[in-house]
Amino acid sequence: ASDVLMRLAGGADAVTNYLRAIGITGVLVKNTEKELATAHSVQYDNWATPAQAALLLKQFQMGKGLSANSRALLMQLMTDT
């Protein structure tokens, strides 16, 4: 499912650019889950600093970077699963 979402978002570069646009500079998305599963050499290409991961969650909680409907769905998925 995450690979489908990444493709719909425009790919890894688009996801990383979006994160940069909302002020998240310590996260890099380069590979899909499929790529990670088939090429162990890329397993460290995707990374996030703990502080930036926490900031991303804080921004989403505050409603930054997502529509109200998307934020509600994300919060529901994060708390129900």
XYZ file of N, CA and C in Angstrom:
243
model
N 0.819 -1.199 0.000
C 0.000 0.000 0.000
C 0.864 1.265 0.000
N 1.986 1.237 0.732
C 2.810 2.441 0.794
C 3.427 2.763 -0.563
N 3.741 1.733 -1.354
C 4.291 1.980 -2.689
C 3.256 2.629 -3.599
N 2.009 2.231 -3.457
C 0.932 2.835 -4.251
C 0.776 4.302 -3.860
N 0.782 4.578 -2.557
C 0.665 5.962 -2.099
C 1.832 6.814 -2.577
N 3.039 6.234 -2.549
C 4.197 6.990 -3.013
C 4.067 7.296 -4.500
N 3.613 6.329 -5.277
C 3.427 6.563 -6.716
C 2.377 7.648 -6.951
N 1.273 7.594 -6.207
C 0.224 8.599 -6.358
C 0.716 9.994 -5.948
N 1.650 10.043 -5.008
C 2.200 11.319 -4.553
C 3.239 11.875 -5.518
N 3.645 11.075 -6.507
C 4.606 11.552 -7.496
C 5.992 10.955 -7.364
N 6.154 9.998 -6.459
C 7.446 9.339 -6.311
C 8.225 9.837 -5.104
N 9.356 9.205 -4.875
C 10.173 9.494 -3.696
C 10.643 10.947 -3.666
N 11.083 11.469 -4.790
C 11.556 12.860 -4.820
C 10.430 13.836 -4.469
N 9.239 13.553 -4.957
C 8.099 14.428 -4.662
C 7.761 14.383 -3.174
N 7.854 13.213 -2.569
C 7.583 13.092 -1.136
C 8.632 13.871 -0.339
N 9.895 13.697 -0.681
C 10.960 14.426 0.011
C 10.800 15.933 -0.191
N 10.473 16.367 -1.388
C 10.265 17.794 -1.655
C 9.094 18.351 -0.853
N 8.030 17.575 -0.732
C 6.879 17.984 0.078
C 7.308 18.164 1.535
N 8.064 17.199 2.042
C 8.531 17.303 3.424
C 9.371 18.563 3.613
N 10.248 18.853 2.674
C 11.076 20.065 2.745
C 10.184 21.316 2.739
N 9.135 21.281 1.931
C 8.247 22.436 1.812
C 7.509 22.743 3.113
N 7.289 21.718 3.934
C 6.605 21.957 5.217
C 7.602 22.038 6.372
N 8.886 22.163 6.042
C 9.890 22.409 7.062
C 10.572 21.190 7.646
N 10.364 20.040 7.044
C 10.985 18.808 7.532
C 12.233 18.556 6.696
N 13.392 18.837 7.260
C 14.642 18.721 6.513
C 15.449 17.484 6.889
N 15.087 16.823 7.968
C 15.847 15.670 8.439
C 15.204 14.343 8.112
N 14.502 14.273 6.984
C 13.895 13.027 6.502
C 14.200 12.914 5.016
N 14.650 11.762 4.585
C 14.929 11.533 3.171
C 14.222 10.265 2.722
N 13.409 10.382 1.692
C 12.707 9.242 1.099
C 13.307 9.013 -0.280
N 13.890 7.842 -0.483
C 14.513 7.539 -1.771
C 13.970 6.269 -2.417
N 13.509 5.319 -1.606
C 13.157 4.000 -2.139
C 11.773 3.564 -1.690
N 11.161 2.732 -2.520
C 9.874 2.132 -2.184
C 10.093 0.917 -1.288
N 9.011 0.434 -0.692
C 9.088 -0.782 0.117
C 9.535 -1.966 -0.744
N 9.058 -2.019 -1.974
C 9.459 -3.111 -2.867
C 10.961 -3.068 -3.121
N 11.498 -1.878 -3.360
C 12.940 -1.749 -3.582
C 13.722 -2.169 -2.338
N 13.208 -1.796 -1.175
C 13.873 -2.182 0.070
C 13.860 -3.694 0.263
N 12.789 -4.325 -0.150
C 12.670 -5.775 0.024
C 13.528 -6.556 -0.964
N 13.823 -5.963 -2.106
C 14.548 -6.715 -3.133
C 16.023 -6.345 -3.245
N 16.415 -5.218 -2.669
C 17.816 -4.800 -2.759
C 18.281 -4.330 -1.378
N 18.894 -5.217 -0.646
C 19.320 -4.885 0.710
C 20.332 -3.743 0.746
N 20.996 -3.485 -0.347
C 22.002 -2.427 -0.382
C 21.393 -1.027 -0.225
N 20.089 -0.891 -0.426
C 19.458 0.422 -0.321
C 18.765 0.654 1.023
N 18.917 -0.271 1.945
C 18.146 -0.206 3.181
C 18.426 1.046 4.027
N 19.580 1.650 3.849
C 19.889 2.849 4.631
C 19.745 4.138 3.825
N 19.225 4.055 2.612
C 19.030 5.253 1.799
C 17.889 6.109 2.324
N 16.841 5.479 2.836
C 15.733 6.200 3.460
C 16.096 6.390 4.929
N 15.957 7.603 5.419
C 16.302 7.833 6.817
C 15.547 9.032 7.367
N 15.521 9.116 8.696
C 14.915 10.256 9.390
C 15.615 10.424 10.723
N 15.847 11.670 11.097
C 16.361 11.902 12.438
C 15.176 11.808 13.403
N 15.411 11.374 14.629
C 14.305 11.295 15.591
C 13.609 12.641 15.802
N 14.386 13.702 15.880
C 13.792 15.022 16.110
C 12.892 15.439 14.947
N 13.309 15.165 13.723
C 12.505 15.551 12.564
C 11.274 14.659 12.418
N 11.382 13.395 12.773
C 10.209 12.515 12.760
C 9.179 13.007 13.769
N 9.642 13.406 14.945
C 8.734 13.940 15.963
C 8.119 15.257 15.504
N 8.920 16.109 14.868
C 8.401 17.382 14.355
C 7.338 17.148 13.288
N 7.557 16.167 12.432
C 6.561 15.848 11.402
C 5.232 15.454 12.050
N 5.289 14.593 13.055
C 4.060 14.199 13.748
C 3.407 15.391 14.435
N 4.215 16.262 15.031
C 3.680 17.458 15.691
C 2.992 18.370 14.676
N 3.621 18.563 13.522
C 3.013 19.424 12.504
C 1.697 18.841 12.003
N 1.661 17.540 11.801
C 0.412 16.922 11.370
C -0.662 17.071 12.445
N -0.278 16.902 13.707
C -1.236 17.048 14.795
C -1.796 18.469 14.846
N -0.954 19.435 14.533
C -1.370 20.837 14.542
C -2.108 21.229 13.266
N -2.209 20.313 12.309
C -2.954 20.594 11.090
C -2.129 21.173 9.963
N -0.812 21.178 10.108
C 0.038 21.723 9.050
C 0.357 20.653 8.016
N 0.237 20.992 6.744
C 0.622 20.090 5.674
C -0.451 19.127 5.209
N -1.579 19.110 5.878
C -2.675 18.215 5.488
C -3.996 18.958 5.518
N -4.918 18.526 4.681
C -6.278 19.063 4.768
C -6.916 18.518 6.047
N -8.007 19.114 6.463
C -8.703 18.659 7.675
C -9.139 17.200 7.537
N -9.640 16.829 6.355
C -10.082 15.451 6.150
C -8.913 14.471 6.182
N -7.800 14.855 5.552
C -6.626 13.980 5.553
C -6.050 13.841 6.953
N -6.039 14.943 7.691
C -5.548 14.897 9.068
C -6.410 13.968 9.909
N -7.721 14.065 9.785
C -8.629 13.207 10.551
C -8.404 11.745 10.199
N -8.232 11.446 8.919
C -7.987 10.069 8.505
C -6.661 9.564 9.060
N -5.614 10.372 8.967
C -4.317 9.972 9.499
C -4.399 9.719 10.994
N -5.031 10.597 11.735
C -5.160 10.418 13.180
C -5.938 9.146 13.500
N -6.980 8.872 12.739
C -7.761 7.655 12.956
C -6.917 6.418 12.678
N -6.191 6.419 11.563
C -5.342 5.274 11.232
C -4.246 5.066 12.287
N -3.689 6.148 12.780
C -2.610 6.033 13.754
C -3.105 5.564 15.122
N -4.334 5.868 15.460
C -4.837 5.469 16.772
C -5.599 4.151 16.741
N -6.165 3.795 15.599
C -6.976 2.565 15.512
C -6.181 1.336 15.091
N -4.964 1.531 14.600
C -4.214 0.370 14.103
C -2.923 0.172 14.875
